Short mmCIF file of C-alpha atoms in Angstrom, two decimals:
data_model
loop_
_atom_site.label_atom_id
_atom_site.label_comp_id
_atom_site.label_asym_id
_atom_site.label_seq_id
_atom_site.Cartn_x
_atom_site.Cartn_y
_atom_site.Cartn_z
CA UNK V 667 0.04 -0.19 0.07
CA UNK V 668 1.61 3.62 -1.23
CA UNK V 669 2.25 5.72 1.86
CA UNK V 670 -0.19 8.86 2.59
CA UNK V 671 1.37 12.14 1.48
CA UNK V 672 1.81 14.17 4.55
CA UNK V 673 -1.17 16.61 4.90
CA UNK V 674 1.29 19.80 5.16
CA UNK V 675 2.61 18.79 1.75
CA UNK V 676 -0.58 18.42 -0.06
CA UNK V 677 -1.46 21.70 1.35
CA UNK V 678 1.28 23.57 0.60
CA UNK V 679 1.17 22.15 -3.07
CA UNK V 680 -2.38 23.21 -3.62
CA UNK V 681 -1.32 26.45 -2.46
CA UNK V 682 1.54 26.85 -4.48
CA UNK V 683 -0.31 25.81 -7.53
CA UNK V 684 -3.09 28.13 -6.87
CA UNK V 685 -0.98 30.96 -6.14
CA UNK V 686 0.88 30.71 -9.08
CA UNK V 687 -2.70 30.59 -11.13
CA UNK V 688 -3.34 33.83 -9.78
CA UNK V 689 -0.44 35.67 -9.77
CA UNK V 690 0.26 34.94 -13.53
CA UNK V 691 -0.24 38.21 -15.41
CA UNK V 692 -3.05 36.57 -17.85
CA UNK V 693 -3.94 38.88 -20.63
CA UNK V 694 -6.74 41.18 -20.02
CA UNK V 695 -6.80 40.55 -16.27
CA UNK V 696 -6.09 43.79 -15.02
CA UNK V 697 -8.02 45.64 -17.37
CA UNK V 698 -10.90 43.14 -16.45
CA UNK V 699 -10.11 43.33 -12.34
CA UNK V 700 -10.14 47.30 -12.84
CA UNK V 701 -13.40 48.20 -14.85
CA UNK V 702 -15.00 45.69 -12.71
CA UNK V 703 -13.86 47.30 -9.25
CA UNK V 704 -14.14 50.88 -10.60
CA UNK V 705 -17.94 49.97 -11.58
CA UNK V 706 -18.79 48.62 -8.10
CA UNK V 707 -16.76 50.93 -6.42
CA UNK V 708 -18.42 53.88 -8.04
CA UNK V 709 -22.05 52.70 -7.18
CA UNK V 710 -21.14 52.05 -3.61
CA UNK V 711 -19.43 55.77 -3.36
CA UNK V 712 -22.09 57.14 -5.12
CA UNK V 713 -24.22 56.36 -1.76
CA UNK V 714 -21.38 57.82 0.67
CA UNK V 715 -21.66 61.67 -1.00
CA UNK V 716 -24.70 63.63 -1.42
CA UNK V 717 -26.06 64.85 -4.84
CA UNK V 718 -23.84 68.12 -4.84
CA UNK V 719 -20.63 65.85 -5.31
CA UNK V 720 -19.89 63.17 -8.06
CA UNK V 721 -17.46 60.39 -6.67
CA UNK V 722 -15.91 58.08 -9.53
CA UNK V 723 -13.60 55.34 -9.95
CA UNK V 724 -12.28 55.17 -13.10
CA UNK V 725 -9.66 52.83 -14.90
CA UNK V 726 -6.28 55.33 -15.60
CA UNK V 727 -6.03 56.19 -19.27
CA UNK V 728 -2.28 56.64 -19.98
CA UNK V 729 -3.22 58.77 -22.95
CA UNK V 730 -4.31 61.53 -20.83
CA UNK V 731 -1.05 63.74 -19.37
CA UNK V 732 -2.19 63.29 -16.00
CA UNK V 733 -2.41 59.64 -16.05
CA UNK V 734 0.61 59.02 -18.09
CA UNK V 735 2.57 57.32 -15.34
CA UNK V 736 -0.09 55.05 -14.39
CA UNK V 737 -0.80 51.57 -15.86
CA UNK V 738 -3.43 48.82 -16.48
CA UNK V 739 -3.75 48.05 -12.91
CA UNK V 740 -4.09 51.81 -11.35
CA UNK V 741 -7.76 53.17 -11.13
CA UNK V 742 -8.29 57.17 -10.17
CA UNK V 743 -10.71 57.90 -7.47
CA UNK V 744 -12.02 61.56 -8.39
CA UNK V 745 -14.58 63.59 -6.29
CA UNK V 746 -15.58 66.95 -8.09
CA UNK V 747 -18.56 69.53 -7.30
CA UNK V 748 -20.89 69.09 -10.52
CA UNK V 749 -18.96 71.03 -13.59
CA UNK V 750 -16.01 72.03 -11.68
CA UNK V 751 -12.46 70.46 -11.94
CA UNK V 752 -12.24 67.33 -9.36
CA UNK V 753 -11.52 69.09 -5.74
CA UNK V 754 -9.63 65.58 -5.30
CA UNK V 755 -7.88 63.04 -7.48
CA UNK V 756 -6.21 60.13 -6.05
CA UNK V 757 -4.71 57.49 -8.15
CA UNK V 758 -4.90 53.61 -6.21
CA UNK V 759 -2.43 50.96 -7.22
CA UNK V 760 -5.27 48.36 -7.33
CA UNK V 761 -3.00 45.26 -7.50
CA UNK V 762 -1.25 46.06 -4.31
CA UNK V 763 -4.41 46.86 -2.42
CA UNK V 764 -7.15 44.58 -3.98
CA UNK V 765 -5.96 41.77 -6.18
CA UNK V 766 -2.95 40.91 -4.44
CA UNK V 767 -4.47 40.47 -1.04
CA UNK V 768 -7.75 38.86 -2.50
CA UNK V 769 -6.10 36.51 -4.66
CA UNK V 770 -4.04 35.55 -2.20
CA UNK V 771 -6.45 34.85 0.41
CA UNK V 772 -8.72 33.02 -1.95
CA UNK V 773 -5.35 30.61 -2.78
CA UNK V 774 -4.94 29.63 0.78
CA UNK V 775 -8.73 29.28 1.74
CA UNK V 776 -9.26 26.91 -1.29
CA UNK V 777 -6.27 25.00 -0.37
CA UNK V 778 -7.02 24.53 3.15
CA UNK V 779 -7.88 20.72 4.02
CA UNK V 780 -11.30 21.29 5.58
CA UNK V 781 -15.05 20.12 4.72
CA UNK V 782 -16.97 22.37 1.96
CA UNK V 783 -19.18 24.15 4.44
CA UNK V 784 -16.08 25.17 6.69
CA UNK V 785 -14.44 26.66 3.39
CA UNK V 786 -17.24 28.28 2.30
CA UNK V 787 -17.69 30.03 5.81
CA UNK V 788 -13.85 30.92 5.67
CA UNK V 789 -13.75 31.98 2.44
CA UNK V 790 -16.73 34.13 2.93
CA UNK V 791 -15.62 35.78 6.45
CA UNK V 792 -12.24 36.34 4.70
CA UNK V 793 -13.29 38.03 1.78
CA UNK V 794 -15.95 40.26 3.74
CA UNK V 795 -13.33 41.05 5.82
CA UNK V 796 -10.63 42.04 3.38
CA UNK V 797 -13.10 43.94 1.35
CA UNK V 798 -13.82 45.96 4.61
CA UNK V 799 -9.90 46.47 4.70
CA UNK V 800 -9.82 47.85 1.34
CA UNK V 801 -12.76 50.16 1.94
CA UNK V 802 -10.66 51.63 4.83
CA UNK V 803 -7.44 51.69 2.65
CA UNK V 804 -9.18 53.90 0.27
CA UNK V 805 -11.89 55.70 2.59
CA UNK V 806 -9.24 56.51 5.64
CA UNK V 807 -6.75 58.84 3.50
CA UNK V 808 -9.73 60.42 1.79
CA UNK V 809 -11.60 61.04 5.24
CA UNK V 810 -8.63 62.44 6.72
CA UNK V 811 -8.23 65.03 3.44
CA UNK V 812 -11.53 66.22 4.22
CA UNK V 813 -10.59 66.15 7.86
CA UNK V 814 -13.70 64.04 8.86
CA UNK V 815 -12.19 63.09 11.94
CA UNK V 816 -10.80 66.36 12.74
CA UNK V 817 -7.21 66.75 13.92
CA UNK V 818 -5.87 65.30 16.97
CA UNK V 819 -8.93 63.64 18.10
CA UNK V 820 -8.73 59.69 19.32
CA UNK V 821 -10.63 59.01 16.20
CA UNK V 822 -7.91 60.80 13.91
CA UNK V 823 -5.07 58.88 15.65
CA UNK V 824 -6.69 55.71 15.75
CA UNK V 825 -7.41 55.81 11.90
CA UNK V 826 -3.72 56.89 11.49
CA UNK V 827 -2.49 53.65 13.68
CA UNK V 828 -4.92 51.51 11.60
CA UNK V 829 -3.42 52.95 8.15
CA UNK V 830 -0.07 53.24 8.66
CA UNK V 831 0.21 49.96 11.08
CA UNK V 832 -2.09 47.78 9.17
CA UNK V 833 -2.94 49.19 5.54
CA UNK V 834 -0.18 50.91 4.09
CA UNK V 835 3.08 48.93 3.99
CA UNK V 836 3.85 46.99 1.56
CA UNK V 837 4.41 43.64 3.72
CA UNK V 838 0.62 43.54 4.35
CA UNK V 839 -0.06 43.03 0.74
CA UNK V 840 0.47 39.47 1.49
CA UNK V 841 0.71 39.80 5.54
CA UNK V 842 -3.07 41.04 5.95
CA UNK V 843 -4.37 37.97 3.97
CA UNK V 844 -2.25 35.05 5.48
CA UNK V 845 -3.27 36.58 9.15
CA UNK V 846 -6.76 36.70 8.38
CA UNK V 847 -6.43 33.47 6.83
CA UNK V 848 -4.44 31.67 10.05
CA UNK V 849 -7.59 33.26 12.18
CA UNK V 850 -10.34 32.12 10.23
CA UNK V 851 -9.19 29.09 9.96
CA UNK V 852 -8.05 28.36 13.76
CA UNK V 853 -11.31 29.92 14.81
CA UNK V 854 -13.33 27.54 12.83
CA UNK V 855 -11.21 24.57 12.74
CA UNK V 856 -8.39 24.40 14.88
CA UNK V 857 -7.91 20.78 13.95
CA UNK V 858 -7.55 21.83 10.10
CA UNK V 859 -4.79 24.42 10.68
CA UNK V 860 -2.51 21.49 13.22
CA UNK V 861 -3.25 19.46 9.76
CA UNK V 862 -2.01 22.34 7.83
CA UNK V 863 1.38 22.81 9.93
CA UNK V 864 1.95 18.63 10.46
CA UNK V 865 4.54 16.73 8.44
CA UNK V 866 2.94 13.58 9.30
CA UNK V 867 -0.12 12.11 7.88
CA UNK V 868 -1.42 10.74 11.00
CA UNK V 869 -4.86 12.55 12.68
CA UNK V 870 -3.91 15.76 14.05
CA UNK V 871 -3.69 16.47 18.10
CA UNK V 872 -3.61 20.23 18.54
CA UNK V 873 -4.53 21.73 21.61
CA UNK V 874 -7.94 21.76 22.38
CA UNK V 875 -9.12 25.16 21.06
CA UNK V 876 -12.68 24.72 20.48
CA UNK V 877 -15.65 24.52 18.06
CA UNK V 878 -16.07 26.81 14.94
CA UNK V 879 -16.63 30.32 16.03
CA UNK V 880 -18.06 31.48 12.56
CA UNK Q 11 -8.16 18.04 18.21
CA UNK Q 12 -11.71 19.61 19.32
CA UNK Q 13 -13.26 18.07 22.52
CA UNK Q 14 -16.31 16.79 20.78
CA UNK Q 15 -17.99 13.65 21.38
CA UNK Q 16 -17.85 11.46 18.10
CA UNK Q 17 -21.58 10.27 18.78
CA UNK Q 18 -22.97 13.07 18.82
CA UNK Q 19 -20.21 15.72 17.55
CA UNK Q 20 -21.15 18.34 20.19
CA UNK Q 21 -17.84 20.46 21.73
CA UNK Q 22 -17.44 19.90 24.87
CA UNK Q 23 -17.97 22.99 27.54
CA UNK Q 24 -16.04 25.95 27.50
CA UNK Q 25 -13.99 24.86 24.22
CA UNK Q 26 -15.12 27.67 22.57
CA UNK Q 27 -14.12 30.13 25.01
CA UNK Q 28 -10.48 29.11 24.36
CA UNK Q 29 -10.66 29.82 20.93
CA UNK Q 30 -12.18 32.92 21.47
CA UNK Q 31 -9.70 34.22 24.53
CA UNK Q 32 -6.63 33.22 21.83
CA UNK Q 33 -8.52 35.63 19.13
CA UNK Q 34 -8.75 38.07 22.04
CA UNK Q 35 -5.24 38.00 22.94
CA UNK Q 36 -4.26 38.56 19.74
CA UNK Q 37 -5.98 41.61 19.04
CA UNK Q 38 -5.18 42.74 22.34
CA UNK Q 39 -1.15 42.12 21.74
CA UNK Q 40 -1.88 43.65 18.44
CA UNK Q 41 -3.51 46.68 19.23
CA UNK Q 42 -1.11 47.83 22.02
CA UNK Q 43 1.69 47.18 20.10
CA UNK Q 44 0.58 48.76 16.58
CA UNK Q 45 -0.54 51.62 19.05
CA UNK Q 46 2.90 52.14 20.67
CA UNK Q 47 4.54 52.22 17.75
CA UNK Q 48 2.50 53.95 15.14
CA UNK Q 49 0.79 56.64 17.59
CA UNK Q 50 1.17 60.00 15.77
CA UNK Q 51 3.64 61.25 18.70
CA UNK Q 52 4.54 64.97 19.07
CA UNK Q 53 7.58 65.57 16.64
CA UNK Q 54 9.27 67.32 19.63
CA UNK Q 55 8.33 65.00 22.39
CA UNK Q 56 10.43 62.10 23.86
CA UNK Q 57 8.88 59.28 22.39
CA UNK Q 58 9.35 60.84 19.00
CA UNK Q 59 13.21 61.69 19.71
CA UNK Q 60 13.40 57.42 20.49
CA UNK Q 61 11.75 56.65 17.60
CA UNK Q 62 13.97 58.64 15.37
CA UNK Q 63 17.23 57.11 17.71
CA UNK Q 64 15.82 53.70 16.84
CA UNK Q 65 15.33 54.48 13.10
CA UNK Q 66 18.91 55.67 12.98
CA UNK Q 67 20.14 52.81 14.67
CA UNK Q 68 18.65 50.48 12.11
CA UNK Q 69 20.21 52.42 9.55
CA UNK Q 70 23.52 52.37 10.84
CA UNK Q 71 23.03 48.39 11.52
CA UNK Q 72 21.88 47.96 7.72
CA UNK Q 73 24.50 50.44 6.83
CA UNK Q 74 27.47 48.59 8.73
CA UNK Q 75 26.30 45.28 6.81
CA UNK Q 76 26.11 47.31 3.35
CA UNK Q 77 29.74 48.68 4.36
CA UNK Q 78 31.20 44.99 4.52
CA UNK Q 79 30.47 44.87 0.77
CA UNK Q 80 30.81 48.26 -0.56
CA UNK Q 81 32.96 50.32 1.39
CA UNK Q 82 31.53 53.59 0.17
CA UNK Q 83 28.59 53.32 1.89
CA UNK Q 84 27.65 56.19 4.74
CA UNK Q 85 24.79 56.69 7.17
CA UNK Q 86 23.83 60.22 8.03
CA UNK Q 87 20.98 60.05 10.36
CA UNK Q 88 18.00 57.78 8.67
CA UNK Q 89 20.00 58.38 5.29
CA UNK Q 90 22.19 55.77 3.86
CA UNK Q 91 24.50 57.07 1.14
CA UNK Q 92 26.73 55.21 -1.50
CA UNK Q 93 26.46 54.74 -5.02
CA UNK Q 94 22.46 54.43 -4.36
CA UNK Q 95 20.94 56.03 -1.75
CA UNK Q 96 18.12 54.59 0.56
CA UNK Q 97 16.09 56.57 3.04
CA UNK Q 98 15.33 54.19 6.26
CA UNK Q 99 11.56 55.50 6.93
CA UNK Q 100 9.21 53.96 9.43
CA UNK Q 101 7.76 50.41 7.99
CA UNK Q 102 11.65 50.13 6.30
CA UNK Q 103 12.00 48.10 9.56
CA UNK Q 104 8.97 45.85 8.97
CA UNK Q 105 7.77 46.47 12.32
CA UNK Q 106 4.30 45.65 11.04
CA UNK Q 107 5.60 42.26 10.40
CA UNK Q 108 7.68 41.82 13.93
CA UNK Q 109 4.43 43.13 15.66
CA UNK Q 110 2.16 40.53 14.04
CA UNK Q 111 4.30 37.66 14.54
CA UNK Q 112 4.98 38.47 18.20
CA UNK Q 113 1.04 39.09 18.67
CA UNK Q 114 0.43 35.61 17.17
CA UNK Q 115 3.17 33.88 19.09
CA UNK Q 116 2.37 35.54 22.36
CA UNK Q 117 -1.17 35.06 22.34
CA UNK Q 118 -0.48 31.35 21.45
CA UNK Q 119 -1.35 28.80 24.29
CA UNK Q 120 2.21 27.64 24.91
CA UNK Q 121 4.71 27.75 28.04
CA UNK Q 122 6.22 30.91 28.92
CA UNK Q 123 9.58 29.22 28.14
CA UNK Q 124 8.27 28.42 24.61
CA UNK Q 125 6.97 32.00 23.87
CA UNK Q 126 10.06 33.23 24.89
CA UNK Q 127 12.63 31.51 22.98
CA UNK Q 128 10.06 31.78 20.00
CA UNK Q 129 10.03 35.67 20.19
CA UNK Q 130 13.56 35.96 21.25
CA UNK Q 131 14.77 33.92 17.90
CA UNK Q 132 12.18 34.60 15.78
CA UNK Q 133 12.89 38.67 16.12
CA UNK Q 134 16.28 37.84 15.47
CA UNK Q 135 15.80 36.02 12.29
CA UNK Q 136 13.56 38.80 11.05
CA UNK Q 137 15.73 41.81 11.40
CA UNK Q 138 18.57 39.52 9.57
CA UNK Q 139 16.44 39.16 7.03
CA UNK Q 140 15.08 42.78 7.26
CA UNK Q 141 18.50 43.68 7.10
CA UNK Q 142 19.70 41.31 4.11
CA UNK Q 143 16.44 43.07 2.40
CA UNK Q 144 17.99 46.55 2.70
CA UNK Q 145 21.32 45.32 1.67
CA UNK Q 146 20.08 43.34 -1.61
CA UNK Q 147 17.71 46.64 -2.69
CA UNK Q 148 20.94 48.79 -2.45
CA UNK Q 149 22.59 46.69 -4.90
CA UNK Q 150 19.58 45.95 -7.14
CA UNK Q 151 19.22 49.64 -6.95
CA UNK Q 152 22.72 50.23 -8.11
CA UNK Q 153 23.10 47.29 -10.59
CA UNK Q 154 19.30 46.80 -11.79
CA UNK Q 155 17.09 50.06 -10.94
CA UNK Q 156 14.30 49.06 -13.31
CA UNK Q 157 13.83 46.13 -10.89
CA UNK Q 158 14.03 47.84 -7.68
CA UNK Q 159 10.31 48.86 -7.31
CA UNK Q 160 9.17 45.15 -7.92
CA UNK Q 161 11.83 43.72 -5.49
CA UNK Q 162 10.70 46.43 -2.95
CA UNK Q 163 7.20 46.36 -3.30
CA UNK Q 164 6.34 42.64 -4.41
CA UNK Q 165 9.17 40.23 -4.17
CA UNK Q 166 10.45 40.93 -0.55
CA UNK Q 167 6.98 41.71 0.99
CA UNK Q 168 6.22 37.89 -0.03
CA UNK Q 169 9.69 36.73 1.05
CA UNK Q 170 9.05 38.11 4.27
CA UNK Q 171 5.49 37.27 5.00
CA UNK Q 172 6.61 33.40 3.82
CA UNK Q 173 9.51 33.21 6.09
CA UNK Q 174 7.69 34.66 8.74
CA UNK Q 175 4.80 32.05 8.75
CA UNK Q 176 7.22 29.32 8.15
CA UNK Q 177 9.00 30.34 11.61
CA UNK Q 178 5.90 30.82 13.33
CA UNK Q 179 4.70 27.42 12.14
CA UNK Q 180 7.94 25.47 12.90
CA UNK Q 181 7.73 27.37 16.27
CA UNK Q 182 4.60 26.02 17.00
CA UNK Q 183 5.45 22.40 16.23
CA UNK Q 184 8.29 22.77 18.55
CA UNK Q 185 6.50 24.33 21.39
CA UNK Q 186 3.88 21.59 21.17
CA UNK Q 187 6.96 18.57 20.75
CA UNK Q 188 7.86 20.02 24.20
CA UNK Q 189 4.88 17.86 25.63
CA UNK Q 190 1.61 18.57 27.44
CA UNK Q 191 3.07 20.93 29.77
CA UNK Q 192 3.92 23.52 27.51
CA UNK Q 193 0.01 23.54 26.56
CA UNK Q 194 -1.88 23.25 29.84
CA UNK Q 195 -4.16 25.58 31.27
CA UNK Q 196 -1.57 27.02 33.48
CA UNK Q 197 0.79 28.06 31.27
CA UNK Q 198 -1.86 30.16 29.29
CA UNK Q 199 -1.49 34.13 29.57
#
């Protein structure tokens, strides 16, 4: 009888394949992601601004002088008051702030050795929380630009701590989805987490940390 | 392994609380450490002066390592100057990764000795890796400036996060191998 493959190796092999697939710069991927994101995000921000202001995301157009340094992964967020020139114009590197964290988390979650219901729960919570993180990444600097939190208030320094500690560092492009995956897997199924880090193929016996939370 | 009855698959009482406690401890450690480091201190105050001193010391550490390979390298404050110039800013020290690693490790239900050994060796390894990152970025800036952004923003963050995870997972396996005493209720923070 062939020896069973170590669960950890299976997990890492699955993750490596999935991660490679989502990281390959497939033709049209950047444009499709950018356009989809811009349409959905524009609808969302529309609800956040009053009728006198127009807030939009639109994929960068390198033909325009203002967007000359931007690429297919960049979108531009503008806020303008009616026919006036934009009062705010923020280029956003979508690959770094949105695509890589979401894709990394999906690859990790799909490779995790848990049943389908648990996997769906992990994917659902993870993507939801990463989208919330994305909203903060975009929203906090804009809110501070408009001084929504005031200056020197508790909310203002909290916003700065969250932004500079968890959202802005390049490491968090990968760090945020990995930490989120670890916490969700650990909360949902500690035994699955121990299966992932265990090199043997025998049943895992991690410390008893409880039943699924989410 | 969860404490559930095979016949009913009902978790034993109190087990959910232990997972919740882990997550709560992680959140608490991470919040306190992140807030301490990223707090917008008064630039003229003592904490900001300490922070500048720390960043300058880190720049000197990285500059010292670089000077072994390129004697033209000098460090002025938090600036590394040579054939390619680097400014050592907050986050260049990978503090966000140190903090999340330390929080996950300190919150984990293991013995005090296991935690201290893991924290000490993990942080030393991470600082070494980060210095290696700065050294490599300097030479990439000198020889392949076109690849600097990719290495700085894509490749090194991935390498640092993967290494941190690998270290954390290895530490968990090691701490569990110490035996049940490392995981008993008394050892929990």
